[in-house]
Short mmCIF file of C-alpha atoms and ligand atoms in Angstrom, two decimals:
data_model
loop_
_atom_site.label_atom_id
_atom_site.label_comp_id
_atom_site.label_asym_id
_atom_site.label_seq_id
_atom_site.Cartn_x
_atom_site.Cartn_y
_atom_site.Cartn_z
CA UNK A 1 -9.22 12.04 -1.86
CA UNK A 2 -9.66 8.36 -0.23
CA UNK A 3 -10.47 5.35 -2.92
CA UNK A 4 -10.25 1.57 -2.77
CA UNK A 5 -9.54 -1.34 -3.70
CA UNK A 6 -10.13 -4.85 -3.11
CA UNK A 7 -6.46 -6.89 -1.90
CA UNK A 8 -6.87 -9.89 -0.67
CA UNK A 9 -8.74 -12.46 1.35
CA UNK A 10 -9.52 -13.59 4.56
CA UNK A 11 -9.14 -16.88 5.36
CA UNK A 12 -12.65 -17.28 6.44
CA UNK A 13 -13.11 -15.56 2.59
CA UNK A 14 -14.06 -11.73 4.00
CA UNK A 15 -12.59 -9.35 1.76
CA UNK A 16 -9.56 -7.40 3.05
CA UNK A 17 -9.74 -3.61 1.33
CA UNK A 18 -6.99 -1.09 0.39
CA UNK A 19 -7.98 2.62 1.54
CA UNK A 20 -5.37 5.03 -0.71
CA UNK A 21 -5.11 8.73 0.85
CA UNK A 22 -3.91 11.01 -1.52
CA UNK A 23 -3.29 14.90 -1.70
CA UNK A 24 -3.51 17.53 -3.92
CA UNK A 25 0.78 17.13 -4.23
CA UNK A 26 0.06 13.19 -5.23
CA UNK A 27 1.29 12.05 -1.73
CA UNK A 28 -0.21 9.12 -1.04
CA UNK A 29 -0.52 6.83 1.73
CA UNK A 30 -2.12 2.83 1.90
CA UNK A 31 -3.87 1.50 4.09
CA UNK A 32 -5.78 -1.37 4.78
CA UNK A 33 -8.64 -2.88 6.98
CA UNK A 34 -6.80 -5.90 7.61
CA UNK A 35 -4.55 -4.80 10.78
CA UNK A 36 -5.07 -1.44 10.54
CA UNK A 37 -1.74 -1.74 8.23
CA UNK A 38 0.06 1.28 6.91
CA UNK A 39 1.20 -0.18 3.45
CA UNK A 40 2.43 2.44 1.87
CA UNK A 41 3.84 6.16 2.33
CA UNK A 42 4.65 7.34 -0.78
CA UNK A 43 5.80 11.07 -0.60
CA UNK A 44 7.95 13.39 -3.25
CA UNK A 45 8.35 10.27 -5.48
CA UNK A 46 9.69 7.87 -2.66
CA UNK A 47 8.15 5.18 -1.14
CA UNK A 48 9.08 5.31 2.61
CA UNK A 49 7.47 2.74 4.31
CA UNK A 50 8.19 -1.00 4.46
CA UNK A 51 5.66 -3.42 3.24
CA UNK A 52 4.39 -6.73 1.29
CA UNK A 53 2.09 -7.05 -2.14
CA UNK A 54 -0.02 -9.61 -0.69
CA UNK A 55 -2.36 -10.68 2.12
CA UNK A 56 -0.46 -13.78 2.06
CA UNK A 57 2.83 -12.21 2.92
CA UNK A 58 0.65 -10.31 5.69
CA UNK A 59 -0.68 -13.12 7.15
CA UNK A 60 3.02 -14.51 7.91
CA UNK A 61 4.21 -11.39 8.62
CA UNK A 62 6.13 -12.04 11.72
CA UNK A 63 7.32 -8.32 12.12
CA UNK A 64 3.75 -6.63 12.29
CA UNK A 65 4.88 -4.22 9.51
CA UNK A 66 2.99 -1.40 9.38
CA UNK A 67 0.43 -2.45 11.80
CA UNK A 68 -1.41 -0.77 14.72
CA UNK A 69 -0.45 -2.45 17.58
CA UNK A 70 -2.98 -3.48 20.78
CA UNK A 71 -4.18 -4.19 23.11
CA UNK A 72 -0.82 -3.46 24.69
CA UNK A 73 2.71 -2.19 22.73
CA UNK A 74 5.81 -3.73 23.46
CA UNK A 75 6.52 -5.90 26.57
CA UNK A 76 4.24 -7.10 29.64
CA UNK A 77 6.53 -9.17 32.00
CA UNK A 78 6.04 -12.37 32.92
CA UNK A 79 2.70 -12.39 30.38
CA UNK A 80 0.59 -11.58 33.39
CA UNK A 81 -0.99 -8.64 34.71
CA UNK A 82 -2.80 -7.27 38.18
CA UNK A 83 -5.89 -4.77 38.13
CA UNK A 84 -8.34 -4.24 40.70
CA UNK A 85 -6.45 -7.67 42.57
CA UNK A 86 -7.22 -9.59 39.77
CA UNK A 87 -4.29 -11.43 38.40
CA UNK A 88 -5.08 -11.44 33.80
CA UNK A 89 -2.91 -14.01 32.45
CA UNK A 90 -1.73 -13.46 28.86
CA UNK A 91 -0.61 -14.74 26.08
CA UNK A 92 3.42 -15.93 26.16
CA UNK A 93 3.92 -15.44 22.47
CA UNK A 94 7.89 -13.76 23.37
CA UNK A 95 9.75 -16.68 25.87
CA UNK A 96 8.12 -16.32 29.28
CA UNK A 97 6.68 -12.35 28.03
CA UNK A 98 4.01 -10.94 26.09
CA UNK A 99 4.16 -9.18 22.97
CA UNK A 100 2.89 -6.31 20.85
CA UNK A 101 -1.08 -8.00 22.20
CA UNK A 102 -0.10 -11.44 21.98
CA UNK A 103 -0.58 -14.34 19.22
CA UNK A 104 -3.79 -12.58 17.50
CA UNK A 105 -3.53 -8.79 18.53
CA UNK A 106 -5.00 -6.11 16.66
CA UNK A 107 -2.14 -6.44 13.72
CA UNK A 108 -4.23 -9.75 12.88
CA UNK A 109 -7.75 -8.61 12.72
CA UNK A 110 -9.91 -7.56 10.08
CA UNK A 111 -11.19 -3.87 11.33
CA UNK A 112 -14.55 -1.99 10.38
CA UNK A 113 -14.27 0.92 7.82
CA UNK A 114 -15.45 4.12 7.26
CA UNK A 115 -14.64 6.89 4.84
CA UNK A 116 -15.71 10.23 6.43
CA UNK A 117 -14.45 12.91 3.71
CA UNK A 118 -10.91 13.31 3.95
CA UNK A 119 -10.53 10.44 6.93
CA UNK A 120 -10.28 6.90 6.89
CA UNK A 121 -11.91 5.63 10.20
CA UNK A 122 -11.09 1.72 10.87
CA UNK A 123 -12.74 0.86 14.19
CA UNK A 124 -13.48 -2.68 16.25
CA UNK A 125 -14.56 -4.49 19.50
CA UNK A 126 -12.37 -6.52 21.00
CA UNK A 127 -14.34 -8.42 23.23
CA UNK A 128 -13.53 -9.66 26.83
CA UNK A 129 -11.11 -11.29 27.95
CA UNK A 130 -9.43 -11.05 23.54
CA UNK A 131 -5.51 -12.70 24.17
CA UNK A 132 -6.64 -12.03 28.37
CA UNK A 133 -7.85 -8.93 28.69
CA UNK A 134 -10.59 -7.87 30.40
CA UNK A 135 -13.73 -5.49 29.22
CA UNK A 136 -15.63 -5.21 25.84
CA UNK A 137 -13.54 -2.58 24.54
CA UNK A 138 -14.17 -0.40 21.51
CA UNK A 139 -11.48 1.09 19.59
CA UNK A 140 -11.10 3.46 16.29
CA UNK A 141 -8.10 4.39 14.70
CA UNK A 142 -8.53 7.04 12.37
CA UNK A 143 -6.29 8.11 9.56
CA UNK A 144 -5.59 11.44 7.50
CA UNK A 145 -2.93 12.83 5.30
CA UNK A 146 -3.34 16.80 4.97
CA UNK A 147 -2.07 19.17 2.04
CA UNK A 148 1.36 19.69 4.26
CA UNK A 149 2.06 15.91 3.92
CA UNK A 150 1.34 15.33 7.52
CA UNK A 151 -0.20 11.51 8.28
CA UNK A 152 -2.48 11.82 11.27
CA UNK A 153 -3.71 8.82 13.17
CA UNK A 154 -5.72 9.43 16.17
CA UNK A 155 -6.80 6.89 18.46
CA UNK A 156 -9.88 6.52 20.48
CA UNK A 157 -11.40 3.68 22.79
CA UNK A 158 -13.91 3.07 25.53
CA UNK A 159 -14.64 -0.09 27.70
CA UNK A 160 -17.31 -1.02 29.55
CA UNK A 161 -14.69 -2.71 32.32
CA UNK A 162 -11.57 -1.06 33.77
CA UNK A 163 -8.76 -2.80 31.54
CA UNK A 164 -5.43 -1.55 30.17
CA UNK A 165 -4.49 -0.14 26.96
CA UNK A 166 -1.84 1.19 25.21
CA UNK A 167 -1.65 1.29 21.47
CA UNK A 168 0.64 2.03 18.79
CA UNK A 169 1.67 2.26 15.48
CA UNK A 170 4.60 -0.35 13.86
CA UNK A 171 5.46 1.48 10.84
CA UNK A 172 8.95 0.78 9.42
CA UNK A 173 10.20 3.97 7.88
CA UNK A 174 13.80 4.10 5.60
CA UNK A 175 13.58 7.39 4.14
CA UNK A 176 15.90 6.71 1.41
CA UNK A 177 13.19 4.16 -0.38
CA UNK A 178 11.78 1.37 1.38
CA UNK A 179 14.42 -0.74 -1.28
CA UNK A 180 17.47 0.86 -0.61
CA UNK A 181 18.95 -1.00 2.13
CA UNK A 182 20.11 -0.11 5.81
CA UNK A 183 18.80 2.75 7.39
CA UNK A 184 21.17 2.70 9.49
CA UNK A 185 22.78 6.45 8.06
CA UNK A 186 19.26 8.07 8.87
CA UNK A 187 20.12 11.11 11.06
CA UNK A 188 17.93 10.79 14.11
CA UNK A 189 16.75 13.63 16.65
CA UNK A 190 14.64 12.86 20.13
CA UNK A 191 13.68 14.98 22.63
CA UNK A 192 14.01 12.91 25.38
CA UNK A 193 16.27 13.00 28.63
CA UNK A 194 16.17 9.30 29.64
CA UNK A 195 15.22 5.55 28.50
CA UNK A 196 13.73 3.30 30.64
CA UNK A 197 16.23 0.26 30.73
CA UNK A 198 15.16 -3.22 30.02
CA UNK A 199 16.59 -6.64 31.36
CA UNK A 200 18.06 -9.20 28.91
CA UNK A 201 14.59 -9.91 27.68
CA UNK A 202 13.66 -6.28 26.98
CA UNK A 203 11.56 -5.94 29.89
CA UNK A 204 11.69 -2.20 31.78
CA UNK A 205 12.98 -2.90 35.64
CA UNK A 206 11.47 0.34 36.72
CA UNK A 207 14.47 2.39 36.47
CA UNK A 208 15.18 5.45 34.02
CA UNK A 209 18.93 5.97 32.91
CA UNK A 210 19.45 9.80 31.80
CA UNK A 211 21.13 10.05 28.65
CA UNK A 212 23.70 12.02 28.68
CA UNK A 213 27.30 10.67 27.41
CA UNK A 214 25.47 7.25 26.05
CA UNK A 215 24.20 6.26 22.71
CA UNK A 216 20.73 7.06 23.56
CA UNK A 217 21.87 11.02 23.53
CA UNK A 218 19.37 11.99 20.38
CA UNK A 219 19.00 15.32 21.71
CA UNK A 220 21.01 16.44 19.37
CA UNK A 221 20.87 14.72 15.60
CA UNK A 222 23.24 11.88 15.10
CA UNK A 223 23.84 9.29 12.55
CA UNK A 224 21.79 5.99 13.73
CA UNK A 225 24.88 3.93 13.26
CA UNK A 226 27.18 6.25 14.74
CA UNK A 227 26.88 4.37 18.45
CA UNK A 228 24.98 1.37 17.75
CA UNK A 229 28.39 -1.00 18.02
CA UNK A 230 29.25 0.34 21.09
CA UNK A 231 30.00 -1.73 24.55
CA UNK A 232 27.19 -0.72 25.81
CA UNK A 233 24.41 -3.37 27.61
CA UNK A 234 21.17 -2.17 26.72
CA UNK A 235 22.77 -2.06 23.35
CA UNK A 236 23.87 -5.74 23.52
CA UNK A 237 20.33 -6.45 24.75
CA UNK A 238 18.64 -5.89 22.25
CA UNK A 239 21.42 -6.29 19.17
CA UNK A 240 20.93 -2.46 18.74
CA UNK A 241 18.26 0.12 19.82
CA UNK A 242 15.15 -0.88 20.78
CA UNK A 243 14.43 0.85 24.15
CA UNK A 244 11.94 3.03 25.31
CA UNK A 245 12.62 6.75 25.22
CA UNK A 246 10.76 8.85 27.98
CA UNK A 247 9.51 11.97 26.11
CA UNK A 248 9.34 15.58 27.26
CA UNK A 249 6.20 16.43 25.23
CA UNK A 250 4.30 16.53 28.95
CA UNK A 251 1.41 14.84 27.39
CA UNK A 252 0.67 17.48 24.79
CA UNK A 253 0.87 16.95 21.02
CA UNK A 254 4.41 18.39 20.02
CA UNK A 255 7.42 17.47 17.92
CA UNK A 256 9.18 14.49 19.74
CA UNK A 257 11.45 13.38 17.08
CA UNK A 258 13.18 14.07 13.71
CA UNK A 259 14.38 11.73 11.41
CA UNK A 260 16.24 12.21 8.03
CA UNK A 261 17.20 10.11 4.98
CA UNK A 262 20.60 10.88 4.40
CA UNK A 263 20.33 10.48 0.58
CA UNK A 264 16.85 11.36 -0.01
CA UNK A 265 17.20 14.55 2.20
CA UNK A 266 13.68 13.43 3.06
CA UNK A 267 12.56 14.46 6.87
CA UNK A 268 10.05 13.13 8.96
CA UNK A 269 9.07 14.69 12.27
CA UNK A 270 7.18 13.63 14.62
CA UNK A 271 4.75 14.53 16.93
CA UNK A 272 2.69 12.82 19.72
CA UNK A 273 1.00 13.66 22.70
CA UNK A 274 1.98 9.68 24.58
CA UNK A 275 4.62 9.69 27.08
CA UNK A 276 7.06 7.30 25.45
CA UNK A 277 8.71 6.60 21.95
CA UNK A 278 10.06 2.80 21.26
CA UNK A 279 13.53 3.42 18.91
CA UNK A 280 13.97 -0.10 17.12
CA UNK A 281 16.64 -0.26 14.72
CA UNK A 282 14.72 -3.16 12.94
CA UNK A 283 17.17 -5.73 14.87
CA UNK A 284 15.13 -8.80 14.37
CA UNK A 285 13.85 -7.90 10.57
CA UNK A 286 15.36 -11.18 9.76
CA UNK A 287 16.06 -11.62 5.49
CA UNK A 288 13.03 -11.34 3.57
CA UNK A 289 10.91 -10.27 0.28
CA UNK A 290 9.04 -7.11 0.43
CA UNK A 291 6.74 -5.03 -1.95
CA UNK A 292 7.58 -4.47 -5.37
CA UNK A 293 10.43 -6.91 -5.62
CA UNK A 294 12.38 -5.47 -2.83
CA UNK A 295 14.64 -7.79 -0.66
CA UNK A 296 14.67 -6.22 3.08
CA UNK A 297 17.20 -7.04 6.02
CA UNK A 298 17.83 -6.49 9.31
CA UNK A 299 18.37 -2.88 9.81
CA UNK A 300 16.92 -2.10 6.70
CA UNK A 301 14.49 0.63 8.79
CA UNK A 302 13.69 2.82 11.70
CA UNK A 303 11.05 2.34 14.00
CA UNK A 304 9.41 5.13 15.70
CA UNK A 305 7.06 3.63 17.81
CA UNK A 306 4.72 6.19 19.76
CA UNK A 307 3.49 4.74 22.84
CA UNK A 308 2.99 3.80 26.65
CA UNK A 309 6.05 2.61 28.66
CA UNK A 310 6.36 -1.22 27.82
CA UNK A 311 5.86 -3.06 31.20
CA UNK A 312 3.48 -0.22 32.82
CA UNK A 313 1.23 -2.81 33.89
CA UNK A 314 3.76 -4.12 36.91
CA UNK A 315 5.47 -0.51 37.48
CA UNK A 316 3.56 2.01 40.09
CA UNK A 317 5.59 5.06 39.13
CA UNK A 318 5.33 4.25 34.92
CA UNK A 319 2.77 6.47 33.56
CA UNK A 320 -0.70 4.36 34.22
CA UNK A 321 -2.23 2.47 31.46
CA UNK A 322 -5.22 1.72 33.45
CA UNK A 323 -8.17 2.47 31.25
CA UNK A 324 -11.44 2.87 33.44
CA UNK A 325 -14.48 1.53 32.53
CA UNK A 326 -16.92 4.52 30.71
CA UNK A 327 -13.38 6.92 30.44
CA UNK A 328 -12.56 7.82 26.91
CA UNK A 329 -8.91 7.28 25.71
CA UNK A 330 -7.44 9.65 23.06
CA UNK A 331 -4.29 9.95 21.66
CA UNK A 332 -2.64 11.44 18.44
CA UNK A 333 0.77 10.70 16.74
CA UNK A 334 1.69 12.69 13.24
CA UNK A 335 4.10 11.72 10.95
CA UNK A 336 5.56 15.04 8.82
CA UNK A 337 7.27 14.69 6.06
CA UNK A 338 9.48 17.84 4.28
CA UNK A 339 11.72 17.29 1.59
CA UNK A 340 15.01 19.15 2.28
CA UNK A 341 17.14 18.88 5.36
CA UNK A 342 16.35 20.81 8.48
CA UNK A 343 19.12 18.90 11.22
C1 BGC B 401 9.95 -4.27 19.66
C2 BGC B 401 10.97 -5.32 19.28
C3 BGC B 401 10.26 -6.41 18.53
C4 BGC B 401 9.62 -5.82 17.33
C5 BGC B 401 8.85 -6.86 16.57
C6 BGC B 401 9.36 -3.73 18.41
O1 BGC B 401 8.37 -2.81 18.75
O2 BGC B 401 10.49 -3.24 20.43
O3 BGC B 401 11.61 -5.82 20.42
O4 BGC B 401 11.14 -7.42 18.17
O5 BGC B 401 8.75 -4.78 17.70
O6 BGC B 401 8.66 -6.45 15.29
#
């Protein structure tokens, strides 16, 4: 069942509207047109997901919590990209780089909405040259929560110019209750082999470091916290993880990660068919009010950011981003969520 309600207001007074999934268990998820913002994930009584009560709070939201990210997730180098010879400056909205789509990426925009029986479609143009990128490019994002508790979001896009693209969702998940502090006890699983190291400014140089005998060894499940203090660089980086994991799903939708609440015994796996998974350890979630009177912190969630390699735009051998003009791009990420251990 999808209903609505209104939440808040535009500044240029358009309504902003709060879709609310729910299954036959009472699962729920929110979320609204402003953004494409995942609001809430409320599953087996617990509210999972980080988020504000307001459109206010949204609008200042520094942290894009919840949001779908575009036109590009994570880091673009030097906030300037080359397609087709054509040098596309960007936006510099993180030092000298460019950011989760720059100053007004898709985390800012109002998005069209349909309810197509159990879906919630939110779609948009982003016209040519939006924050510097090229083409008149179409994009839906659809959502769906089925009976097994499983939140689908599919993407989809078109342009009528060759561009780049590579979308995701910022959803900050503590499994414990959005309100109960660090998630830093969350046992984590990823199937991945290597990262793809950044510089001091979190920018990918190209390489891949494997992962045995470091930190970012989540082959097997361990305790988020377990190595985040170690001496380790791309550690210090980024004041904990957030680095790019290169998956083995071989571009086909299967389980990439696994992620437990330690108290809630609440597990969340999940499953993509993208070639890269951004671990953030919610470094930079500086001290702030959230929904329901909830006060949340740095570290206070796990990010498991489905995605394209950040910096793909400037590195031959990174999996391409290139969208061509007329090609469809589609992509899936699912969120599971089971009560009861499985790691
Ligand atoms: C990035 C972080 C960034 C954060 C902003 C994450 O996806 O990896 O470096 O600070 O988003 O909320």
């Amino acid at each position: 069942m999808i209903t609505k309600r209104e939440f808040g207001t535009m500044p240029d007074g358009k309504k902003i509207t709060e879709y609310t999934l729910t299954n036959s268990s009472g699962n729920s998820v929110r979320v609204l047109d402003y953004g494409c913002t995942v609001r809430s994930i409320c599953v087996f009584g617990t509210e999972v997901c980080l988020g504000y009560d307001t459109a206010k709070e949204y609008f200042a939201n520094d942290a894009y919590l919840g949001a779908v990210i575009g036109r590009f997730a994570n880091r673009i180098g030097g906030a300037k990209f080359t397609l087709n010879g054509k040098t596309y400056p960007l936006n510099h909205n993180d030092g000298e780089n460019h950011l989760h789509g720059g100053a007004e990426g898709f985390d800012r925009r109002l998005w069209d909405a349909q309810v197509s029986g159990e879906k919630l479609v939110l779609s948009r143009l982003s016209p040519d040259m939006e924050e510097g990128y090229p083409g008149d490019l179409r994009v839906y994002v659809t959502f769906s929560l089925s009976e097994e508790n499983a939140l689908t979001i599919d993407y989809a896009a078109f342009c009528d110019e060759d561009t780049v693209f590579s979308p995701t969702s910022h959803i900050y998940f503590n499994l414990n209750g959005h309100d109960s502090g660090s998630a830093m006890g969350h046992l984590l699983k990823i199937d991945a082999d290597a990262i793809t190291p950044s510089d001091a400014h979190s920018i990918p140089d190209g390489s891949y470091l494997k992962v045995d005998g470091t930190p970012f060894d989540f082959r097997a499940a361990h305790a988020v916290s377990e190595r985040i203090g170690e001496a380790d660089e791309q550690l210090q980086f980024a004041a904990g993880y957030d680095q790019n994991f290169v998956l083995n799903n071989h571009g086909a939708v299967c389980q990439v990660a696994e992620l437990t609440g330690e108290k809630s015994g609440i597990t969340m796996q999940v499953l993509t068919d993208r070639p890269g998974l951004q671990l953030y350890s919610s470094n930079y979630l500086t001290r702030r009010a959230g929904k329901n009177g909830a006060t949340y912190r740095e570290r206070d969630a796990v990010c498991l950011e489905t995605q394209g390699f950040p910096n793909a735009t400037a590195i031959a051998h990174f999996p391409s981003p290139v969208l061509h003009a007329g090609e469809r791009f589609t992509s899936k990420t699912v969120y599971r969520f089971l009560r009861g251990k499985t790691q």
